[in-house]
PDB file of C-alpha atoms in Angstrom:
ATOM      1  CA  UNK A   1       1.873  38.230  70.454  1.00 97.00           C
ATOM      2  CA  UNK A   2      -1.167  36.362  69.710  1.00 98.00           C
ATOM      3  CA  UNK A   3      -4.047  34.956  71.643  1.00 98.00           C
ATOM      4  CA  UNK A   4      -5.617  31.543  71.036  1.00 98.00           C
ATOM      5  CA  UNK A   5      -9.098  31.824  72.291  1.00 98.00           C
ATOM      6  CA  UNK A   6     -11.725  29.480  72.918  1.00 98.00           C
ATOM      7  CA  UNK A   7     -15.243  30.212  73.411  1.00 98.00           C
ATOM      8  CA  UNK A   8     -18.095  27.354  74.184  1.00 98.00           C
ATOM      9  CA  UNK A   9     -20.751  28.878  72.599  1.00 98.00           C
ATOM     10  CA  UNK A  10     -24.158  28.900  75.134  1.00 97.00           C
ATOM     11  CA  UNK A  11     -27.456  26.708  73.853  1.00 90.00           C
ATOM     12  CA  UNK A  12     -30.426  26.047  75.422  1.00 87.00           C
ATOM     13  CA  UNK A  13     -29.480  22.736  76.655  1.00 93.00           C
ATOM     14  CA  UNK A  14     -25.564  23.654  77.520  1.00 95.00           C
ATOM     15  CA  UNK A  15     -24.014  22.359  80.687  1.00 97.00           C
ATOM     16  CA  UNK A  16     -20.899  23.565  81.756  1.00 98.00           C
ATOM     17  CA  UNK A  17     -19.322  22.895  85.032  1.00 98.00           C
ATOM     18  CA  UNK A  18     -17.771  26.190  86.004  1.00 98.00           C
ATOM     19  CA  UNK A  19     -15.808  24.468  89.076  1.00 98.00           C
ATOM     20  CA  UNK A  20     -13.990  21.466  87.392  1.00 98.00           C
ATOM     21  CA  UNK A  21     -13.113  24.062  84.319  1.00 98.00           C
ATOM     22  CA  UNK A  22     -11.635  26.113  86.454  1.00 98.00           C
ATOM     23  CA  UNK A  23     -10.012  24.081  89.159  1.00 98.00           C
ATOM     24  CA  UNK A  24      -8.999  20.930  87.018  1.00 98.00           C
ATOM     25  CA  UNK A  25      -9.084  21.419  83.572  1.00 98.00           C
ATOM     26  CA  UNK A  26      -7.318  24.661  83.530  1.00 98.00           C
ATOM     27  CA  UNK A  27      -4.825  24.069  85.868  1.00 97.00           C
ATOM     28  CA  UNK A  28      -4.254  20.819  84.046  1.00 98.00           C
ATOM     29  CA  UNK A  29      -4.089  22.687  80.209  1.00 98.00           C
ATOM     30  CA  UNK A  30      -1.417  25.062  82.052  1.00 97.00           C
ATOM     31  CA  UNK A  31       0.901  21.840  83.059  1.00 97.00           C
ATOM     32  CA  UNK A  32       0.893  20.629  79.601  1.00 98.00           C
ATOM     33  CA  UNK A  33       0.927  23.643  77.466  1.00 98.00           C
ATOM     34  CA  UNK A  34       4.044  24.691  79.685  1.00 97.00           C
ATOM     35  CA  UNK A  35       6.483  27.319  78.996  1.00 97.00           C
ATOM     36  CA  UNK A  36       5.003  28.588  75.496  1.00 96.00           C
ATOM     37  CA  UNK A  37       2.047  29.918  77.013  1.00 97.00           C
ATOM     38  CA  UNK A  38       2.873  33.127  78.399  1.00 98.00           C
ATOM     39  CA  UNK A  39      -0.590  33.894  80.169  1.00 97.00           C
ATOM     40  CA  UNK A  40      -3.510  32.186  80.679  1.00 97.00           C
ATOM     41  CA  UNK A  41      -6.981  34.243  80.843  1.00 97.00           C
ATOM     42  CA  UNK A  42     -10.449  32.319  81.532  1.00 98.00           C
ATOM     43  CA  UNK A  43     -13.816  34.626  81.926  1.00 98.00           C
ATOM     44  CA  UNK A  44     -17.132  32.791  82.765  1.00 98.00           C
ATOM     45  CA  UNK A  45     -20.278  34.409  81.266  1.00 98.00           C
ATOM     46  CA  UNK A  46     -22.848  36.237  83.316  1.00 97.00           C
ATOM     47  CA  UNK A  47     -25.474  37.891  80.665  1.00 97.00           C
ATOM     48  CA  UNK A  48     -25.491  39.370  77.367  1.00 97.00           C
ATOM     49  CA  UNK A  49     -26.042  43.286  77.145  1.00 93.00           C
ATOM     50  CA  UNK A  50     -29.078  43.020  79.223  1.00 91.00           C
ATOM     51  CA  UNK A  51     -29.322  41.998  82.639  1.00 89.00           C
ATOM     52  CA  UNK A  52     -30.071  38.700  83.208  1.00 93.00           C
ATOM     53  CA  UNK A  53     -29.674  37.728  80.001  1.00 95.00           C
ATOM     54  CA  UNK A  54     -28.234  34.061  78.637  1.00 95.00           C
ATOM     55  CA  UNK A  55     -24.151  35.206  77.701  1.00 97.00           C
ATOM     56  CA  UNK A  56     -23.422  34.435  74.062  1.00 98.00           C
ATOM     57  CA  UNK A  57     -20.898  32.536  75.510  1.00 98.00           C
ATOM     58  CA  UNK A  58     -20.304  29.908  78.982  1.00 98.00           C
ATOM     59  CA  UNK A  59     -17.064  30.522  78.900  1.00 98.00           C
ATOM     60  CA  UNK A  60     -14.037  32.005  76.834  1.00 98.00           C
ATOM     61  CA  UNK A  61     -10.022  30.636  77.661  1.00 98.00           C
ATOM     62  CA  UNK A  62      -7.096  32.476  75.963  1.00 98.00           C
ATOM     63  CA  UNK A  63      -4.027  31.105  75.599  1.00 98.00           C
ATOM     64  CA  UNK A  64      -0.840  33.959  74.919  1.00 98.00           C
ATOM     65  CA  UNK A  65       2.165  32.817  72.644  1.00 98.00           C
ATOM     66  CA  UNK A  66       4.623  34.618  70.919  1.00 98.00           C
ATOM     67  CA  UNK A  67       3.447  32.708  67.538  1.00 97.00           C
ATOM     68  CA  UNK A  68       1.321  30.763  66.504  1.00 96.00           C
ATOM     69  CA  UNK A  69       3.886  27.866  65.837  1.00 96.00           C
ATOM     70  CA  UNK A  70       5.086  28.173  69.937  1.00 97.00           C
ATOM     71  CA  UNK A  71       1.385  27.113  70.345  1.00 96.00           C
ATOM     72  CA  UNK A  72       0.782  24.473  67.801  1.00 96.00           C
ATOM     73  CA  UNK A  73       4.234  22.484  69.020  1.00 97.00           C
ATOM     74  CA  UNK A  74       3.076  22.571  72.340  1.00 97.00           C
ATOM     75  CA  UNK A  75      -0.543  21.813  71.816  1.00 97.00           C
ATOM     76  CA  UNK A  76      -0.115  19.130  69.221  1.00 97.00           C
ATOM     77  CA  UNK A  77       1.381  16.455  71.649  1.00 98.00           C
ATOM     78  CA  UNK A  78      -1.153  16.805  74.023  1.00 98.00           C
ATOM     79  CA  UNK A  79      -4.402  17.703  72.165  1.00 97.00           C
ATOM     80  CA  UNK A  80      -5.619  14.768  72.461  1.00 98.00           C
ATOM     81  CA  UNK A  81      -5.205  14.722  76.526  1.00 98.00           C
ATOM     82  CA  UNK A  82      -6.855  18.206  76.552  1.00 97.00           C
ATOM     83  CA  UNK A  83      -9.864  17.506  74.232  1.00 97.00           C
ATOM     84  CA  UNK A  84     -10.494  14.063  76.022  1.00 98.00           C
ATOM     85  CA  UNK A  85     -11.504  15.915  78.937  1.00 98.00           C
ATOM     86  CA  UNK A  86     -14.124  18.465  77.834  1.00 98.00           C
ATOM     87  CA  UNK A  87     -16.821  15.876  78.199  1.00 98.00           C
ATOM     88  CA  UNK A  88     -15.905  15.759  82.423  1.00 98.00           C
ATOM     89  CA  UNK A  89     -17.188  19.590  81.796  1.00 98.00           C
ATOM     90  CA  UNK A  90     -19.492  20.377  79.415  1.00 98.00           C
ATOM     91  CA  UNK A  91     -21.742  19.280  76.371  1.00 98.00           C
ATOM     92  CA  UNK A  92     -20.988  22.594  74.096  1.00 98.00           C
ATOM     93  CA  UNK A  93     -18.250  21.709  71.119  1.00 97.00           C
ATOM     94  CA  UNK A  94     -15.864  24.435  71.705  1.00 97.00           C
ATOM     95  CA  UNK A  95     -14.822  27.314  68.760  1.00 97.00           C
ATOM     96  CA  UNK A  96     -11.250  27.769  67.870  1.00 97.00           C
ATOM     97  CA  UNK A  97      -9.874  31.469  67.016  1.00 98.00           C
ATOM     98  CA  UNK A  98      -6.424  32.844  66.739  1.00 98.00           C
ATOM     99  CA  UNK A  99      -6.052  36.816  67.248  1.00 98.00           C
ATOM    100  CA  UNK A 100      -2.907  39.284  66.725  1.00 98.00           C
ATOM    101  CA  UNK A 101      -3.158  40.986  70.378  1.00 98.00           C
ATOM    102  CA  UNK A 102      -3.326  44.359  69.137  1.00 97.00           C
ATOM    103  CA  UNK A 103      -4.027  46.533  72.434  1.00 96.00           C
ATOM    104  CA  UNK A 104      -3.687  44.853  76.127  1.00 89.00           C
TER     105      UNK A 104
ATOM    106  CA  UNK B   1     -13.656  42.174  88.109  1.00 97.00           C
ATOM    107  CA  UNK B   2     -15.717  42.047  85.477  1.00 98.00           C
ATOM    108  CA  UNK B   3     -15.185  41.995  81.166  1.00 98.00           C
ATOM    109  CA  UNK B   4     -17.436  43.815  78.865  1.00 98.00           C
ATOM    110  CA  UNK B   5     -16.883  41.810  75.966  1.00 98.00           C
ATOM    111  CA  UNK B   6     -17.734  43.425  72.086  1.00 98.00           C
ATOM    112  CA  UNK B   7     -17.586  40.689  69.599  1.00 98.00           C
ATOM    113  CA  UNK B   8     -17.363  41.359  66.405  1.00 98.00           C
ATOM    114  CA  UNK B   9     -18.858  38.475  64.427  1.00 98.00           C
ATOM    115  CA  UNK B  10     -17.352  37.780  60.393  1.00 97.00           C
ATOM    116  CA  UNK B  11     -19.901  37.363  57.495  1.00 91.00           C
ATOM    117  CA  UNK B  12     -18.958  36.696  53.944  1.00 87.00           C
ATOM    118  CA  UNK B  13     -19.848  40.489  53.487  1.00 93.00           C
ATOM    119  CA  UNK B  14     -18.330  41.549  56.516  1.00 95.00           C
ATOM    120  CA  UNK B  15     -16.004  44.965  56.335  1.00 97.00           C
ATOM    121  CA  UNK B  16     -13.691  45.694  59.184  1.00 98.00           C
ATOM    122  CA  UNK B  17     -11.311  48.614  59.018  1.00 98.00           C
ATOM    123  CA  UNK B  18      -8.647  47.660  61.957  1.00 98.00           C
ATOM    124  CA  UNK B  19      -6.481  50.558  61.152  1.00 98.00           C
ATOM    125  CA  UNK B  20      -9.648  53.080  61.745  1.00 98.00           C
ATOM    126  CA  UNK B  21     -10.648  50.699  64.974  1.00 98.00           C
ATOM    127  CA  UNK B  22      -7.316  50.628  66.671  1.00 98.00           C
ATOM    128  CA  UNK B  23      -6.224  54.106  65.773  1.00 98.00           C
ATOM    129  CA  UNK B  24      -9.612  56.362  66.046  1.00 98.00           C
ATOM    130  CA  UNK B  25     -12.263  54.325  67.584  1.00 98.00           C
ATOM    131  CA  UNK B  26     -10.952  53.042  70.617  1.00 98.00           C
ATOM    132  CA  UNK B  27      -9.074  55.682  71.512  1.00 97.00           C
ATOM    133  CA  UNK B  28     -12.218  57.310  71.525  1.00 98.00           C
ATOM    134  CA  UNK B  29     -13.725  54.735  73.850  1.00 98.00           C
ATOM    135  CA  UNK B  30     -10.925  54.976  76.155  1.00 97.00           C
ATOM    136  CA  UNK B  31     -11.611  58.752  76.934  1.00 97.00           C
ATOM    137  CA  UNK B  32     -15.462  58.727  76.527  1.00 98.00           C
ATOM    138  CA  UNK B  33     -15.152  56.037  79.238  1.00 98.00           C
ATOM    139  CA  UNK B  34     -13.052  57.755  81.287  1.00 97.00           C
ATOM    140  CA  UNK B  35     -11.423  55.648  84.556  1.00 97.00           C
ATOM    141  CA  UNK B  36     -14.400  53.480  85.051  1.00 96.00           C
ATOM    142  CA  UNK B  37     -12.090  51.221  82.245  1.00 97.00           C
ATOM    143  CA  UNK B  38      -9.270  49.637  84.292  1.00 98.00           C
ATOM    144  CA  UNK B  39      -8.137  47.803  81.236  1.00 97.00           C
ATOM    145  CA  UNK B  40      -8.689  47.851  77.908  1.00 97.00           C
ATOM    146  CA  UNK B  41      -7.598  44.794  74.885  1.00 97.00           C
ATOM    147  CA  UNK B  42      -8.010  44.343  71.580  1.00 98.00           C
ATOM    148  CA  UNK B  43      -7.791  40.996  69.413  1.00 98.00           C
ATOM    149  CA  UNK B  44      -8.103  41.282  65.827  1.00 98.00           C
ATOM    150  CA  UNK B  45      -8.826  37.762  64.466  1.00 98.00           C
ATOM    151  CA  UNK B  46      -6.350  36.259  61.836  1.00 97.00           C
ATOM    152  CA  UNK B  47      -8.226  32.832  61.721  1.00 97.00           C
ATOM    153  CA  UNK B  48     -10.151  30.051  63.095  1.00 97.00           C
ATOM    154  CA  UNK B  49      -8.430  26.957  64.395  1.00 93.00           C
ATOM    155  CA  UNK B  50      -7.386  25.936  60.747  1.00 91.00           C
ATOM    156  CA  UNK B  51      -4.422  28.103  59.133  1.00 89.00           C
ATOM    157  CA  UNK B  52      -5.999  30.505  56.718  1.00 93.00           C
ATOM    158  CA  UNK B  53      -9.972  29.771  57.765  1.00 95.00           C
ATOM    159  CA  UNK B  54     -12.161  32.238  58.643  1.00 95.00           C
ATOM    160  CA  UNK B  55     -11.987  33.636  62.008  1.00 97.00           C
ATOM    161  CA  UNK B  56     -14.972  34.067  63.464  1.00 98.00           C
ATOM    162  CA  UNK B  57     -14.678  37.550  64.921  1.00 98.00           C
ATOM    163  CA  UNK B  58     -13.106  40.135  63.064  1.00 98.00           C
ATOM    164  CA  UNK B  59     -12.118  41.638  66.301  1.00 98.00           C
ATOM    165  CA  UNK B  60     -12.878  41.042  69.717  1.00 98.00           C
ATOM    166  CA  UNK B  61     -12.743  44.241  72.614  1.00 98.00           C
ATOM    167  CA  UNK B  62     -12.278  44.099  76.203  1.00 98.00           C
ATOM    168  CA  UNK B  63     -13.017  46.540  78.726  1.00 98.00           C
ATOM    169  CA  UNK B  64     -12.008  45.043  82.510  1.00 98.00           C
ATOM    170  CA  UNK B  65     -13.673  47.277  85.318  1.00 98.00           C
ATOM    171  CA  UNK B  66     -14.437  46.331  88.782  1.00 98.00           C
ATOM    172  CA  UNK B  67     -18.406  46.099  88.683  1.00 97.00           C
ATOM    173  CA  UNK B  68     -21.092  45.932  85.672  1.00 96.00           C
ATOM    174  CA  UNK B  69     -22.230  49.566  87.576  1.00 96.00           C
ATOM    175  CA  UNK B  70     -19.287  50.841  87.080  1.00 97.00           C
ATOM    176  CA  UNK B  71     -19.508  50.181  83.157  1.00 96.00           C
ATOM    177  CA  UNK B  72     -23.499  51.225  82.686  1.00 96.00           C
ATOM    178  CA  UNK B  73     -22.363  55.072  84.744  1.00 97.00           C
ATOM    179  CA  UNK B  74     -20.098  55.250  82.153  1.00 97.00           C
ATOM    180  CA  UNK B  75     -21.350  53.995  78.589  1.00 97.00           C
ATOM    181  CA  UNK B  76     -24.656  55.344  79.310  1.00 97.00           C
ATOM    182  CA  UNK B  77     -24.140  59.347  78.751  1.00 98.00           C
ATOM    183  CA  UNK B  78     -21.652  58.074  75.595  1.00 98.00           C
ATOM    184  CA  UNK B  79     -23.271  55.636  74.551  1.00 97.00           C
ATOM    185  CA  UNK B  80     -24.736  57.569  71.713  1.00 97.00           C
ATOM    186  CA  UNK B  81     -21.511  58.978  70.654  1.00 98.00           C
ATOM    187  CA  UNK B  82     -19.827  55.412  71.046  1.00 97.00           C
ATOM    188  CA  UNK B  83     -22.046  53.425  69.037  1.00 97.00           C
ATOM    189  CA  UNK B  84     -22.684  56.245  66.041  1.00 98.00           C
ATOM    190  CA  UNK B  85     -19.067  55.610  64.895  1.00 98.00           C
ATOM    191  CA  UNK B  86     -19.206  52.086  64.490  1.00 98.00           C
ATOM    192  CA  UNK B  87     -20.678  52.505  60.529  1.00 98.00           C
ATOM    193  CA  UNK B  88     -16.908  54.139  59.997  1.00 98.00           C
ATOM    194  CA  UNK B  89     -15.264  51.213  60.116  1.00 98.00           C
ATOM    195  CA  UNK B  90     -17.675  47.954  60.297  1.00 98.00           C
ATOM    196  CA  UNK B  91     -20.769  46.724  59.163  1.00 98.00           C
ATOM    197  CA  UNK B  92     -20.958  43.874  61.737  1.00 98.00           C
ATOM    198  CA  UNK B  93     -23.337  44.326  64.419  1.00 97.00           C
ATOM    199  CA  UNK B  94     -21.305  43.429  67.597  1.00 97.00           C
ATOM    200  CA  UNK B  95     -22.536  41.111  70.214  1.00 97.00           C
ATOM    201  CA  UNK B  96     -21.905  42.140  73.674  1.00 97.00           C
ATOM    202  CA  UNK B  97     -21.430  40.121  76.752  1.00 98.00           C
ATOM    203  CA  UNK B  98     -20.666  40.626  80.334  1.00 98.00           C
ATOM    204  CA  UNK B  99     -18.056  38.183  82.390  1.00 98.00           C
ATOM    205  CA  UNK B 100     -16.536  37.202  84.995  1.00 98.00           C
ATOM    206  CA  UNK B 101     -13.014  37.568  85.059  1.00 98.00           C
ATOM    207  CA  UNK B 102     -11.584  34.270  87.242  1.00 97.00           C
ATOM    208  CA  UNK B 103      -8.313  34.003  85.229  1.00 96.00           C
ATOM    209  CA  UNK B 104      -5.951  36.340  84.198  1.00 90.00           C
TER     210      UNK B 104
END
């Protein structure tokens, strides 16, 4: 299986709205990725090692396939869709990895 | 719940031994940690959002438990143990960070 994570890096001027992520652009990535995702995992950052720290990251999404080609043909048609609403939630230009699930 | 997030940032230098990693070291983390660590996943990177590019972490760790307290009572008397066996198989410093777990 692999994962297809994306992380929007924190910066000292980052906005990122936690409630439209979660409640409309999530919910809307999971009606048009459809059946090729196989789970859907979103954390939201609360600190870096120390306490009250700013979290590397605002947020990081993973998307779970069975290959990497199950994601790109359902991705492709609707990237556009998908990318044209990261503006209604934040200002951070989001980073793009794909991972072999190993463990989990 | 929360996720204790280890990142594991690539370099042009960077050395990752996943077979070490998935086989020695986190099996190690899993009973140094004990049952504080209701879940535990591992990503290895294979790239970035390009086929073939860099990924930017060589491998990403999870650790889900159900409060940040719960996580501190148990890295803290292993810590020491934990983090002197990361020079066997990296040369990356990792970059922690605590989340929220809202999906998935």
């Amino acid at each position: 299986m692999v994962k297809v994570s994306v992380f929007y890096p924190n910066k000292p001027d980052s906005r990122f709205d936690v409630e439209y992520y979660l409640n409309t652009h999530m919910p809307m990535a999971g009606r048009l990725l459809g059946s090729a995702i196989k789970a859907i995992s979103v954390e939201i950052g609360r600190s870096g090692e120390q306490p009250g720290s700013l979290p590397p990251f605002a947020a990081i999404a993973g998307f779970t396939c069975d290959t990497v080609d199950d994601f790109v043909q359902a991705f492709t048609p609707v990237a556009g869709q998908l990318q044209g609403d990261i503006p209604n939630y934040t200002n951070i230009e989001p980073v793009i990895q794909i991972s072999d699930i190993r463990i989990g």
